[in-house]
mmCIF file of C-alpha atoms in Angstrom:
data_model
loop_
_atom_site.group_PDB
_atom_site.id
_atom_site.type_symbol
_atom_site.label_atom_id
_atom_site.label_comp_id
_atom_site.label_asym_id
_atom_site.label_seq_id
_atom_site.Cartn_x
_atom_site.Cartn_y
_atom_site.Cartn_z
ATOM 1 C CA MET A 17 0.121 29.509 -11.947
ATOM 2 C CA PRO A 18 3.200 28.341 -10.002
ATOM 3 C CA LEU A 19 5.900 26.167 -10.961
ATOM 4 C CA HIS A 20 5.509 23.225 -9.060
ATOM 5 C CA THR A 21 1.786 23.588 -9.745
ATOM 6 C CA ARG A 22 2.384 23.267 -13.474
ATOM 7 C CA THR A 23 4.599 20.358 -13.686
ATOM 8 C CA LEU A 24 1.880 18.310 -11.701
ATOM 9 C CA HIS A 25 -1.522 16.643 -13.492
ATOM 10 C CA PRO A 26 -4.940 17.919 -11.515
ATOM 11 C CA LEU A 27 -6.946 14.741 -10.920
ATOM 12 C CA THR A 28 -9.696 13.727 -13.273
ATOM 13 C CA LEU A 29 -11.879 11.052 -13.664
ATOM 14 C CA ARG A 30 -9.949 9.440 -16.411
ATOM 15 C CA ASN A 31 -6.445 9.690 -14.772
ATOM 16 C CA GLY A 32 -7.849 9.143 -11.350
ATOM 17 C CA SER A 33 -9.892 6.151 -12.169
ATOM 18 C CA ALA A 34 -6.787 4.431 -13.992
ATOM 19 C CA THR A 35 -4.543 5.078 -11.035
ATOM 20 C CA PHE A 36 -7.082 4.098 -8.272
ATOM 21 C CA ILE A 37 -8.060 1.010 -9.893
ATOM 22 C CA ILE A 38 -4.866 -0.128 -10.799
ATOM 23 C CA ALA A 39 -3.343 0.725 -7.253
ATOM 24 C CA LEU A 40 -6.203 -1.671 -6.027
ATOM 25 C CA ALA A 41 -5.132 -4.266 -8.506
ATOM 26 C CA SER A 42 -1.475 -4.617 -7.632
ATOM 27 C CA LEU A 43 -2.335 -4.727 -3.805
ATOM 28 C CA MET A 44 -5.529 -7.205 -4.029
ATOM 29 C CA MET A 45 -3.589 -10.168 -2.893
ATOM 30 C CA ALA A 46 -2.930 -8.662 0.281
ATOM 31 C CA ASN A 47 -6.165 -7.616 0.864
ATOM 32 C CA LEU A 48 -7.372 -10.852 0.227
ATOM 33 C CA ALA A 49 -4.667 -12.716 2.110
ATOM 34 C CA PRO A 50 -7.201 -14.264 4.727
ATOM 35 C CA PHE A 51 -9.085 -15.779 2.012
ATOM 36 C CA ILE A 52 -6.389 -16.944 0.016
ATOM 37 C CA MET A 53 -5.094 -18.670 2.828
ATOM 38 C CA THR A 54 -8.733 -20.270 3.218
ATOM 39 C CA ALA A 55 -8.872 -21.070 -0.769
ATOM 40 C CA LEU A 56 -5.352 -22.853 -0.480
ATOM 41 C CA GLY A 57 -6.782 -24.545 2.282
ATOM 42 C CA HIS A 58 -9.549 -26.028 0.384
ATOM 43 C CA LEU A 59 -7.221 -27.136 -2.228
ATOM 44 C CA GLY A 60 -5.398 -29.593 0.453
ATOM 45 C CA PHE A 61 -2.686 -27.273 1.750
ATOM 46 C CA ASP A 62 -2.344 -26.880 5.173
ATOM 47 C CA VAL A 63 -1.517 -23.377 7.238
ATOM 48 C CA ILE A 64 2.198 -23.434 6.842
ATOM 49 C CA ALA A 65 1.938 -24.433 3.282
ATOM 50 C CA SER A 66 -0.459 -21.895 2.197
ATOM 51 C CA GLY A 67 1.895 -19.186 3.844
ATOM 52 C CA ASN A 68 4.783 -20.113 2.060
ATOM 53 C CA ILE A 69 2.842 -20.434 -1.392
ATOM 54 C CA LEU A 70 0.817 -16.719 -0.750
ATOM 55 C CA THR A 71 4.586 -15.655 0.345
ATOM 56 C CA TRP A 72 6.265 -16.286 -2.771
ATOM 57 C CA ALA A 73 3.169 -14.691 -4.664
ATOM 58 C CA LEU A 74 3.539 -11.675 -2.777
ATOM 59 C CA LEU A 75 7.153 -11.730 -2.986
ATOM 60 C CA ALA A 76 6.981 -11.871 -6.669
ATOM 61 C CA SER A 77 4.811 -8.958 -6.861
ATOM 62 C CA ALA A 78 7.341 -7.097 -5.143
ATOM 63 C CA VAL A 79 10.413 -8.243 -6.947
ATOM 64 C CA VAL A 80 9.084 -7.356 -10.160
ATOM 65 C CA GLY A 81 7.247 -3.901 -8.399
ATOM 66 C CA LEU A 82 10.778 -2.818 -7.661
ATOM 67 C CA GLY A 83 12.407 -3.960 -10.449
ATOM 68 C CA THR A 84 10.133 -1.763 -13.105
ATOM 69 C CA SER A 85 10.123 1.169 -10.675
ATOM 70 C CA ARG A 86 12.663 3.422 -12.961
ATOM 71 C CA LEU A 87 10.863 2.123 -16.085
ATOM 72 C CA ALA A 88 7.381 3.273 -14.106
ATOM 73 C CA ALA A 89 8.968 6.625 -13.705
ATOM 74 C CA GLY A 90 9.311 7.395 -16.950
ATOM 75 C CA PRO A 91 7.571 7.289 -20.639
ATOM 76 C CA ALA A 92 7.040 3.321 -20.404
ATOM 77 C CA ARG A 93 4.362 3.747 -17.526
ATOM 78 C CA ARG A 94 1.257 2.929 -19.603
ATOM 79 C CA ARG A 95 2.551 0.409 -21.766
ATOM 80 C CA LEU A 96 4.487 -1.560 -18.749
ATOM 81 C CA ALA A 97 1.171 -1.533 -16.897
ATOM 82 C CA ALA A 98 -0.564 -2.850 -19.854
ATOM 83 C CA ILE A 99 1.677 -6.097 -20.461
ATOM 84 C CA GLY A 100 1.956 -6.770 -16.448
ATOM 85 C CA LEU A 101 -2.092 -6.827 -16.178
ATOM 86 C CA VAL A 102 -2.619 -8.861 -19.239
ATOM 87 C CA VAL A 103 -0.157 -11.606 -17.271
ATOM 88 C CA ALA A 104 -2.125 -11.180 -14.242
ATOM 89 C CA VAL A 105 -5.473 -11.465 -16.211
ATOM 90 C CA ILE A 106 -4.501 -14.795 -17.634
ATOM 91 C CA ALA A 107 -2.719 -16.746 -15.139
ATOM 92 C CA PHE A 108 -5.547 -15.489 -11.989
ATOM 93 C CA GLY A 109 -7.785 -16.759 -14.498
ATOM 94 C CA ALA A 110 -5.940 -19.949 -14.801
ATOM 95 C CA ALA A 111 -5.903 -20.436 -11.201
ATOM 96 C CA ALA A 112 -9.315 -19.777 -10.659
ATOM 97 C CA LEU A 113 -10.658 -22.369 -13.052
ATOM 98 C CA ILE A 114 -8.066 -25.193 -13.219
ATOM 99 C CA PRO A 115 -8.741 -27.724 -10.181
ATOM 100 C CA ASN A 116 -4.961 -29.154 -10.228
ATOM 101 C CA PRO A 117 -3.354 -27.784 -6.800
ATOM 102 C CA THR A 118 -0.018 -27.397 -8.438
ATOM 103 C CA LEU A 119 -1.457 -25.758 -11.576
ATOM 104 C CA ALA A 120 -3.614 -23.287 -9.389
ATOM 105 C CA THR A 121 -0.533 -22.063 -7.503
ATOM 106 C CA THR A 122 1.777 -21.295 -10.390
ATOM 107 C CA GLY A 123 -1.081 -19.333 -12.086
ATOM 108 C CA LEU A 124 -1.206 -17.320 -8.525
ATOM 109 C CA ILE A 125 2.206 -16.712 -8.381
ATOM 110 C CA LEU A 126 2.547 -15.931 -11.878
ATOM 111 C CA GLY A 127 0.265 -13.950 -11.382
ATOM 112 C CA GLY A 128 1.651 -11.949 -8.597
ATOM 113 C CA ALA A 129 4.569 -11.277 -11.136
ATOM 114 C CA GLY A 130 1.823 -9.758 -13.279
ATOM 115 C CA VAL A 131 0.646 -7.124 -11.024
ATOM 116 C CA GLY A 132 4.077 -6.471 -9.884
ATOM 117 C CA ALA A 133 3.767 -4.138 -12.741
ATOM 118 C CA ALA A 134 0.945 -2.476 -11.641
ATOM 119 C CA ILE A 135 2.528 -1.711 -8.396
ATOM 120 C CA SER A 136 5.411 0.315 -9.820
ATOM 121 C CA THR A 137 3.112 2.348 -12.292
ATOM 122 C CA SER A 138 0.373 3.269 -9.870
ATOM 123 C CA GLY A 139 2.746 4.118 -7.036
ATOM 124 C CA ALA A 140 4.710 6.512 -9.643
ATOM 125 C CA ALA A 141 1.052 7.670 -11.388
ATOM 126 C CA LEU A 142 0.282 8.960 -7.601
ATOM 127 C CA ALA A 143 2.976 11.403 -7.467
ATOM 128 C CA ALA A 144 2.307 12.956 -10.751
ATOM 129 C CA LEU A 145 -1.077 14.285 -9.308
ATOM 130 C CA ARG A 146 -1.588 17.636 -7.534
ATOM 131 C CA ASN A 147 -1.918 17.475 -3.593
ATOM 132 C CA PRO A 148 -0.283 13.829 -2.271
ATOM 133 C CA ASN A 149 -1.962 13.940 0.605
ATOM 134 C CA ARG A 150 -5.464 14.282 -0.999
ATOM 135 C CA VAL A 151 -4.655 12.142 -3.805
ATOM 136 C CA SER A 152 -3.148 9.140 -1.900
ATOM 137 C CA ALA A 153 -5.817 9.420 0.642
ATOM 138 C CA THR A 154 -8.687 9.278 -2.363
ATOM 139 C CA SER A 155 -6.588 6.293 -3.884
ATOM 140 C CA GLY A 156 -7.106 4.403 -0.382
ATOM 141 C CA LEU A 157 -10.390 5.309 -0.114
ATOM 142 C CA VAL A 158 -11.536 4.022 -3.375
ATOM 143 C CA ASN A 159 -9.767 0.967 -2.613
ATOM 144 C CA ARG A 160 -11.276 0.527 0.751
ATOM 145 C CA ILE A 161 -14.845 1.001 -0.271
ATOM 146 C CA LEU A 162 -14.368 -1.628 -3.112
ATOM 147 C CA ILE A 163 -12.128 -4.120 -0.938
ATOM 148 C CA THR A 164 -15.673 -3.530 1.723
ATOM 149 C CA ALA A 165 -17.819 -4.876 -0.832
ATOM 150 C CA ILE A 166 -15.428 -7.732 -2.066
ATOM 151 C CA LEU A 167 -14.921 -9.117 1.119
ATOM 152 C CA ALA A 168 -19.039 -8.803 2.284
ATOM 153 C CA VAL A 169 -19.591 -10.592 -1.288
ATOM 154 C CA ILE A 170 -17.167 -13.416 -1.039
ATOM 155 C CA PRO A 171 -18.082 -15.039 1.914
ATOM 156 C CA VAL A 172 -22.047 -15.111 0.750
ATOM 157 C CA ILE A 173 -20.784 -16.802 -2.565
ATOM 158 C CA GLY A 174 -18.499 -19.161 -0.587
ATOM 159 C CA ILE A 175 -14.432 -18.686 -0.100
ATOM 160 C CA SER A 176 -13.300 -20.894 -3.065
ATOM 161 C CA GLN A 177 -10.723 -21.089 -5.363
ATOM 162 C CA GLY A 178 -12.935 -19.988 -8.077
ATOM 163 C CA SER A 179 -14.325 -17.095 -6.353
ATOM 164 C CA VAL A 180 -10.841 -15.570 -4.381
ATOM 165 C CA PHE A 181 -8.715 -15.960 -7.631
ATOM 166 C CA GLY A 182 -11.301 -15.371 -10.146
ATOM 167 C CA THR A 183 -11.779 -11.949 -8.201
ATOM 168 C CA LEU A 184 -8.145 -11.372 -8.628
ATOM 169 C CA ALA A 185 -8.584 -12.148 -12.251
ATOM 170 C CA LEU A 186 -11.620 -9.781 -12.458
ATOM 171 C CA ILE A 187 -9.761 -6.467 -10.773
ATOM 172 C CA SER A 188 -6.472 -7.040 -13.056
ATOM 173 C CA LEU A 189 -8.969 -7.009 -16.025
ATOM 174 C CA ALA A 190 -10.770 -3.868 -14.853
ATOM 175 C CA GLY A 191 -7.160 -2.414 -14.589
ATOM 176 C CA LEU A 192 -6.064 -3.433 -17.946
ATOM 177 C CA ALA A 193 -9.121 -1.743 -19.582
ATOM 178 C CA LEU A 194 -8.008 2.012 -17.548
ATOM 179 C CA ALA A 195 -4.508 1.547 -18.359
ATOM 180 C CA LEU A 196 -4.055 3.829 -21.068
ATOM 181 C CA TRP A 197 -5.371 6.887 -18.685
ATOM 182 C CA LEU A 198 -2.486 6.600 -16.478
ATOM 183 C CA PRO A 199 -1.021 10.159 -15.997
ATOM 184 C CA GLU A 200 2.316 10.168 -17.331
ATOM 185 C CA ALA A 201 5.732 11.718 -15.571
ATOM 186 C CA PRO A 202 5.477 15.030 -15.476
ATOM 187 C CA GLU A 203 8.254 17.278 -16.754
ATOM 188 C CA HIS A 204 10.741 19.331 -14.655
ATOM 189 C CA ALA A 205 9.303 17.625 -11.417
ATOM 190 C CA ALA A 206 12.697 16.654 -9.726
ATOM 191 C CA PRO A 207 12.952 19.105 -6.224
ATOM 192 C CA VAL A 208 16.893 18.782 -6.440
ATOM 193 C CA ASP A 209 16.355 21.544 -8.768
ATOM 194 C CA VAL A 210 14.948 23.914 -6.701
ATOM 195 C CA THR A 211 16.170 22.925 -2.923
ATOM 196 C CA THR A 212 19.133 25.017 -2.449
ATOM 197 C CA SER A 213 17.140 27.763 -0.590
ATOM 198 C CA LEU A 214 15.695 25.168 1.923
ATOM 199 C CA GLN A 215 18.224 23.439 3.945
ATOM 200 C CA ILE A 216 15.744 20.390 5.282
ATOM 201 C CA ALA A 217 14.950 19.787 1.369
ATOM 202 C CA GLU A 218 18.857 19.402 0.393
ATOM 203 C CA PRO A 219 19.309 16.564 -2.423
ATOM 204 C CA ARG A 220 20.873 14.710 -0.246
ATOM 205 C CA ARG A 221 18.357 14.676 2.468
ATOM 206 C CA ILE A 222 15.844 14.037 -0.045
ATOM 207 C CA THR A 223 17.623 10.907 -1.006
ATOM 208 C CA LEU A 224 18.431 9.763 2.281
ATOM 209 C CA ALA A 225 14.717 10.450 3.448
ATOM 210 C CA GLY A 226 13.551 8.557 0.209
ATOM 211 C CA THR A 227 15.922 5.368 0.866
ATOM 212 C CA ALA A 228 14.767 5.337 4.449
ATOM 213 C CA VAL A 229 10.774 5.393 3.653
ATOM 214 C CA LEU A 230 11.755 2.464 1.675
ATOM 215 C CA ILE A 231 12.951 0.188 4.467
ATOM 216 C CA VAL A 232 10.929 1.865 7.181
ATOM 217 C CA PHE A 233 7.239 1.660 5.639
ATOM 218 C CA PRO A 234 7.831 -2.187 4.596
ATOM 219 C CA LEU A 235 9.178 -2.688 8.119
ATOM 220 C CA TRP A 236 5.756 -1.372 9.620
ATOM 221 C CA GLY A 237 3.776 -2.749 6.950
ATOM 222 C CA THR A 238 5.031 -5.990 7.826
ATOM 223 C CA SER A 239 3.644 -6.039 11.212
ATOM 224 C CA GLU A 240 0.255 -5.007 9.908
ATOM 225 C CA ASP A 241 -0.165 -7.759 7.150
ATOM 226 C CA ALA A 242 0.976 -10.277 9.388
ATOM 227 C CA ILE A 243 -2.360 -9.507 11.951
ATOM 228 C CA TRP A 244 -4.419 -9.376 8.730
ATOM 229 C CA THR A 245 -2.997 -12.440 7.359
ATOM 230 C CA MET A 246 -3.119 -14.277 10.763
ATOM 231 C CA ALA A 247 -6.845 -13.146 11.561
ATOM 232 C CA PRO A 248 -8.393 -16.995 10.599
ATOM 233 C CA VAL A 249 -5.523 -18.337 13.269
ATOM 234 C CA LEU A 250 -6.226 -15.363 15.715
ATOM 235 C CA GLY A 251 -10.230 -15.989 15.023
ATOM 236 C CA ASP A 252 -9.612 -19.804 15.902
ATOM 237 C CA THR A 253 -8.123 -18.984 19.298
ATOM 238 C CA VAL A 254 -11.697 -17.029 20.515
ATOM 239 C CA GLY A 255 -14.245 -19.292 18.425
ATOM 240 C CA ILE A 256 -15.014 -16.932 15.647
ATOM 241 C CA GLY A 257 -16.325 -19.056 12.442
ATOM 242 C CA GLU A 258 -15.294 -18.753 8.541
ATOM 243 C CA GLN A 259 -18.319 -16.732 7.497
ATOM 244 C CA ASN A 260 -18.473 -14.070 10.731
ATOM 245 C CA LEU A 261 -14.676 -13.750 10.589
ATOM 246 C CA GLY A 262 -15.690 -12.618 6.595
ATOM 247 C CA PHE A 263 -18.200 -10.179 7.940
ATOM 248 C CA ALA A 264 -15.858 -8.846 10.729
ATOM 249 C CA LEU A 265 -13.076 -7.923 8.067
ATOM 250 C CA SER A 266 -14.901 -6.598 5.746
ATOM 251 C CA ILE A 267 -15.990 -4.092 8.893
ATOM 252 C CA ALA A 268 -12.519 -3.695 9.273
ATOM 253 C CA ALA A 269 -12.195 -2.843 5.559
ATOM 254 C CA ALA A 270 -14.954 -0.312 6.039
ATOM 255 C CA GLY A 271 -13.369 1.274 8.959
ATOM 256 C CA GLY A 272 -10.242 1.837 7.021
ATOM 257 C CA ILE A 273 -12.378 4.220 4.777
ATOM 258 C CA LEU A 274 -13.098 6.538 7.874
ATOM 259 C CA GLY A 275 -9.283 6.457 8.359
ATOM 260 C CA MET A 276 -8.495 7.126 4.340
ATOM 261 C CA LEU A 277 -11.383 9.921 4.473
ATOM 262 C CA ALA A 278 -10.208 11.967 7.560
ATOM 263 C CA VAL A 279 -7.032 12.412 5.041
ATOM 264 C CA THR A 280 -8.952 13.393 1.905
ATOM 265 C CA ILE A 281 -11.103 15.860 3.524
ATOM 266 C CA PHE A 282 -8.152 17.806 5.829
ATOM 267 C CA GLY A 283 -5.523 17.313 2.983
ATOM 268 C CA ALA A 284 -2.541 19.165 3.519
ATOM 269 C CA ARG A 285 -3.758 20.889 6.242
ATOM 270 C CA ILE A 286 -2.918 18.254 8.885
ATOM 271 C CA GLY A 287 0.697 17.520 7.778
ATOM 272 C CA ARG A 288 2.666 14.018 7.824
ATOM 273 C CA ALA A 289 4.773 14.188 10.435
ATOM 274 C CA VAL A 290 2.536 14.628 13.670
ATOM 275 C CA PRO A 291 -0.209 12.570 12.489
ATOM 276 C CA LEU A 292 1.884 9.630 11.418
ATOM 277 C CA ALA A 293 3.562 9.946 14.954
ATOM 278 C CA ILE A 294 0.343 9.619 16.709
ATOM 279 C CA ALA A 295 -1.183 6.929 14.405
ATOM 280 C CA LEU A 296 1.814 4.624 14.733
ATOM 281 C CA GLY A 297 1.537 5.173 18.568
ATOM 282 C CA ILE A 298 -2.042 4.287 18.761
ATOM 283 C CA GLY A 299 -1.800 1.092 16.245
ATOM 284 C CA GLY A 300 0.943 -0.062 18.461
ATOM 285 C CA ALA A 301 -1.128 -0.072 21.666
ATOM 286 C CA LEU A 302 -3.791 -1.681 19.770
ATOM 287 C CA LYS A 303 -1.567 -4.536 18.531
ATOM 288 C CA ILE A 304 -0.400 -5.353 21.730
ATOM 289 C CA TRP A 305 -3.788 -5.294 23.027
ATOM 290 C CA LEU A 306 -4.942 -7.733 20.645
ATOM 291 C CA GLY A 307 -3.038 -10.512 22.323
ATOM 292 C CA PHE A 308 -5.201 -10.042 25.246
ATOM 293 C CA ALA A 309 -8.323 -10.542 23.507
ATOM 294 C CA ASP A 310 -10.168 -13.174 25.102
ATOM 295 C CA SER A 311 -13.782 -12.914 23.070
ATOM 296 C CA PRO A 312 -14.918 -12.815 19.588
ATOM 297 C CA THR A 313 -16.429 -9.320 20.114
ATOM 298 C CA LEU A 314 -13.141 -7.815 21.535
ATOM 299 C CA LEU A 315 -11.023 -9.502 18.816
ATOM 300 C CA ALA A 316 -13.151 -8.225 16.028
ATOM 301 C CA GLY A 317 -13.452 -4.907 17.179
ATOM 302 C CA LEU A 318 -9.772 -4.756 17.613
ATOM 303 C CA ILE A 319 -8.944 -5.892 14.497
ATOM 304 C CA ILE A 320 -11.401 -2.877 13.031
ATOM 305 C CA ALA A 321 -9.647 -0.511 15.104
ATOM 306 C CA ILE A 322 -6.053 -1.214 14.005
ATOM 307 C CA ASN A 323 -7.575 -1.550 10.248
ATOM 308 C CA THR A 324 -8.665 2.154 10.641
ATOM 309 C CA ILE A 325 -5.338 3.583 11.791
ATOM 310 C CA TYR A 326 -3.413 1.366 9.519
ATOM 311 C CA ALA A 327 -5.311 2.811 6.584
ATOM 312 C CA PHE A 328 -4.726 6.514 7.869
ATOM 313 C CA ALA A 329 -1.281 5.854 8.192
ATOM 314 C CA PHE A 330 -0.727 3.984 5.012
ATOM 315 C CA ALA A 331 -2.242 7.128 3.082
ATOM 316 C CA LEU A 332 0.118 9.260 4.809
ATOM 317 C CA PHE A 333 3.074 7.369 4.017
ATOM 318 C CA ILE A 334 2.199 6.983 0.512
ATOM 319 C CA ALA A 335 1.879 10.798 0.693
ATOM 320 C CA THR A 336 5.393 11.497 1.999
ATOM 321 C CA ALA A 337 6.730 9.160 -0.630
ATOM 322 C CA ALA A 338 5.035 11.150 -3.199
ATOM 323 C CA GLY A 339 6.036 14.459 -1.548
ATOM 324 C CA LEU A 340 9.870 13.640 -2.510
ATOM 325 C CA ASP A 341 9.506 13.525 -6.131
ATOM 326 C CA ALA A 342 6.744 14.407 -8.402
ATOM 327 C CA ARG A 343 8.171 11.772 -11.217
ATOM 328 C CA GLY A 344 7.813 8.950 -8.514
ATOM 329 C CA ARG A 345 10.872 8.169 -7.826
ATOM 330 C CA TRP A 346 10.258 7.413 -4.584
ATOM 331 C CA SER A 347 6.588 6.352 -4.184
ATOM 332 C CA GLY A 348 6.904 4.247 -7.491
ATOM 333 C CA PRO A 349 8.521 1.343 -5.748
ATOM 334 C CA LEU A 350 7.588 2.134 -2.335
ATOM 335 C CA LEU A 351 4.553 -0.388 -2.881
ATOM 336 C CA GLY A 352 6.916 -3.115 -4.160
ATOM 337 C CA ALA A 353 9.190 -2.433 -1.374
ATOM 338 C CA TYR A 354 5.780 -2.621 1.075
ATOM 339 C CA LEU A 355 5.039 -6.348 -0.575
ATOM 340 C CA VAL A 356 8.465 -7.429 0.008
ATOM 341 C CA GLY A 357 7.793 -6.973 3.757
ATOM 342 C CA SER A 358 4.051 -8.203 2.991
ATOM 343 C CA SER A 359 5.176 -11.424 1.576
ATOM 344 C CA PHE A 360 6.881 -12.493 4.608
ATOM 345 C CA ALA A 361 4.086 -11.908 7.039
ATOM 346 C CA PRO A 362 2.203 -14.982 6.565
ATOM 347 C CA LEU A 363 5.325 -16.888 7.507
ATOM 348 C CA LEU A 364 6.263 -14.545 10.042
ATOM 349 C CA GLY A 365 3.078 -14.645 11.714
ATOM 350 C CA GLY A 366 2.761 -18.149 11.439
ATOM 351 C CA ALA A 367 6.221 -18.906 12.933
ATOM 352 C CA LEU A 368 5.631 -16.376 16.133
ATOM 353 C CA ILE A 369 2.556 -17.875 16.846
ATOM 354 C CA ALA A 370 3.672 -21.242 16.639
ATOM 355 C CA GLN A 371 7.009 -20.577 18.835
ATOM 356 C CA LEU A 372 5.358 -17.559 20.876
ATOM 357 C CA GLY A 373 1.534 -18.019 21.072
ATOM 358 C CA VAL A 374 -0.637 -15.140 20.094
ATOM 359 C CA MET A 375 0.311 -13.154 23.124
ATOM 360 C CA GLY A 376 4.039 -12.845 22.076
ATOM 361 C CA PHE A 377 2.749 -12.213 18.258
ATOM 362 C CA SER A 378 0.775 -9.195 18.827
ATOM 363 C CA LEU A 379 3.582 -7.514 21.565
ATOM 364 C CA ILE A 380 6.243 -8.325 18.944
ATOM 365 C CA MET A 381 4.052 -6.708 16.119
ATOM 366 C CA GLY A 382 3.043 -3.678 18.100
ATOM 367 C CA LEU A 383 6.417 -2.987 19.302
ATOM 368 C CA VAL A 384 7.324 -2.592 15.377
ATOM 369 C CA SER A 385 5.120 0.580 15.513
ATOM 370 C CA PHE A 386 6.723 2.267 18.284
ATOM 371 C CA VAL A 387 10.181 1.541 16.927
ATOM 372 C CA VAL A 388 9.512 3.322 13.398
ATOM 373 C CA ILE A 389 7.645 6.402 14.669
ATOM 374 C CA VAL A 390 10.693 8.474 15.273
ATOM 375 C CA PRO A 391 12.243 7.422 11.606
ATOM 376 C CA THR A 392 8.842 8.414 10.125
ATOM 377 C CA VAL A 393 8.582 12.002 11.763
ATOM 378 C CA ILE A 394 12.192 12.825 10.139
ATOM 379 C CA ILE A 395 10.993 11.342 6.746
ATOM 380 C CA ALA A 396 7.933 13.175 6.884
ATOM 381 C CA ARG A 397 9.621 16.481 7.834
ATOM 382 C CA VAL A 398 11.877 16.460 4.856
ATOM 383 C CA SER A 399 8.940 15.235 2.263
ATOM 384 C CA VAL A 400 7.180 18.805 3.358
ATOM 385 C CA GLY A 401 10.111 20.351 2.993
ATOM 386 C CA ALA A 402 10.593 19.295 -0.568
ATOM 387 C CA GLU A 403 7.268 20.677 -1.583
ATOM 388 C CA ARG A 404 7.823 23.781 0.207
ATOM 389 C CA ALA A 405 10.949 24.061 -1.878
ATOM 390 C CA LEU A 406 9.153 23.776 -5.089
ATOM 391 C CA ALA A 407 6.503 26.493 -3.678
ATOM 392 C CA ARG A 408 9.314 28.789 -3.474
ATOM 393 C CA ALA A 409 10.551 28.102 -6.852
ATOM 394 C CA SER A 410 7.133 29.952 -7.803
ATOM 395 C CA ALA A 411 8.665 33.010 -6.539
ATOM 396 C CA THR A 412 11.054 33.168 -9.271
ATOM 397 C CA PRO A 413 11.298 32.502 -12.976
ATOM 398 C CA PRO A 414 12.047 28.487 -13.806
ATOM 399 C CA ALA A 415 15.530 29.505 -15.281
ATOM 400 C CA ALA A 416 16.383 31.320 -11.562
ATOM 401 C CA ALA A 417 14.609 28.652 -9.716
ATOM 402 C CA VAL A 418 17.170 25.911 -11.380
ATOM 403 C CA SER A 419 20.348 27.849 -11.722
ATOM 404 C CA ALA A 420 22.701 29.553 -9.211
ATOM 405 C CA PRO A 421 24.279 33.058 -9.838
ATOM 406 C CA ALA A 422 28.118 32.333 -9.979
ATOM 407 C CA PRO A 423 30.073 33.397 -6.753
#
């Protein structure tokens, strides 16, 4: 078995279930952002106040995720996930059951901090599994299937404090039950040990690419999440009711399944640089078009299309970070960095719509996708190069791969 394959874990039912469900728990607040905004509105908060609360909750997740990323890349991964998810279950449960608005919002923010630990552990765990393209897409596929069901069920039950925050608590509990099955960090997984023979994957380039993806991915993610979070506001402009919007968002999540499925089926064969460039270009154009939507049907269709492209690109971004280092040095903090952007999406979206209107908001969000195309392509090429460097190491004994002869 090649050296780079021996260092990674095969995907199994146990480690896959743990990694994917904990990843779902870590991103559940962002996925439920429109419903959280509605639930906070039922507690008496206006749109601006609701956006501020959601921002603080997402920012708490991001800060904890970034702060624990180094631990998540080491032997404390499982313990870290368990501690964070215990906090999340208790805090989200309190937010769902306590009718006091202040205590409920405090529970939401503390719960966000708890799942922050899950963010770093699930991201790092993805890098420990073979075939980053396929594993990242499979994780997203599981995420989208479950989110589709949840987004369809909650409007039927009723969008309320109990249904929305209770869902967050239950998903965190499911992640906690599986935390002991998270894949551990593999040994000898650092590509810097074997990249001397491939210029594009030099250690310095890998570090620069890893740093860049922690900037580019959150920037792009903010533009996507601003569209998602502001969906109720966008729906109001064309007359979509609360329940119909909920079903439209559920279908949009189902559209994301198609995007993830494409990456899952084709795996590493499609590469990363070219499909990411195409997806970002199409997504940017769709987001700009959103500002011109003048009917409920067109708006819903655009949101579904945008989310489909988003899911496809999201999976490839995660795979790109995972390919840079199998220990999760870059994929571990990636989701935390992503949530830094997501945490400001409600504030940014609300402010832009208030100042520039829906058209100005959509134009800026679309332009972001075009701006990040070039750096994303460069990062993706380095990521693929790092994997090729590891593959080349399989042609020589491990000792020869990690040491160079004296001149």
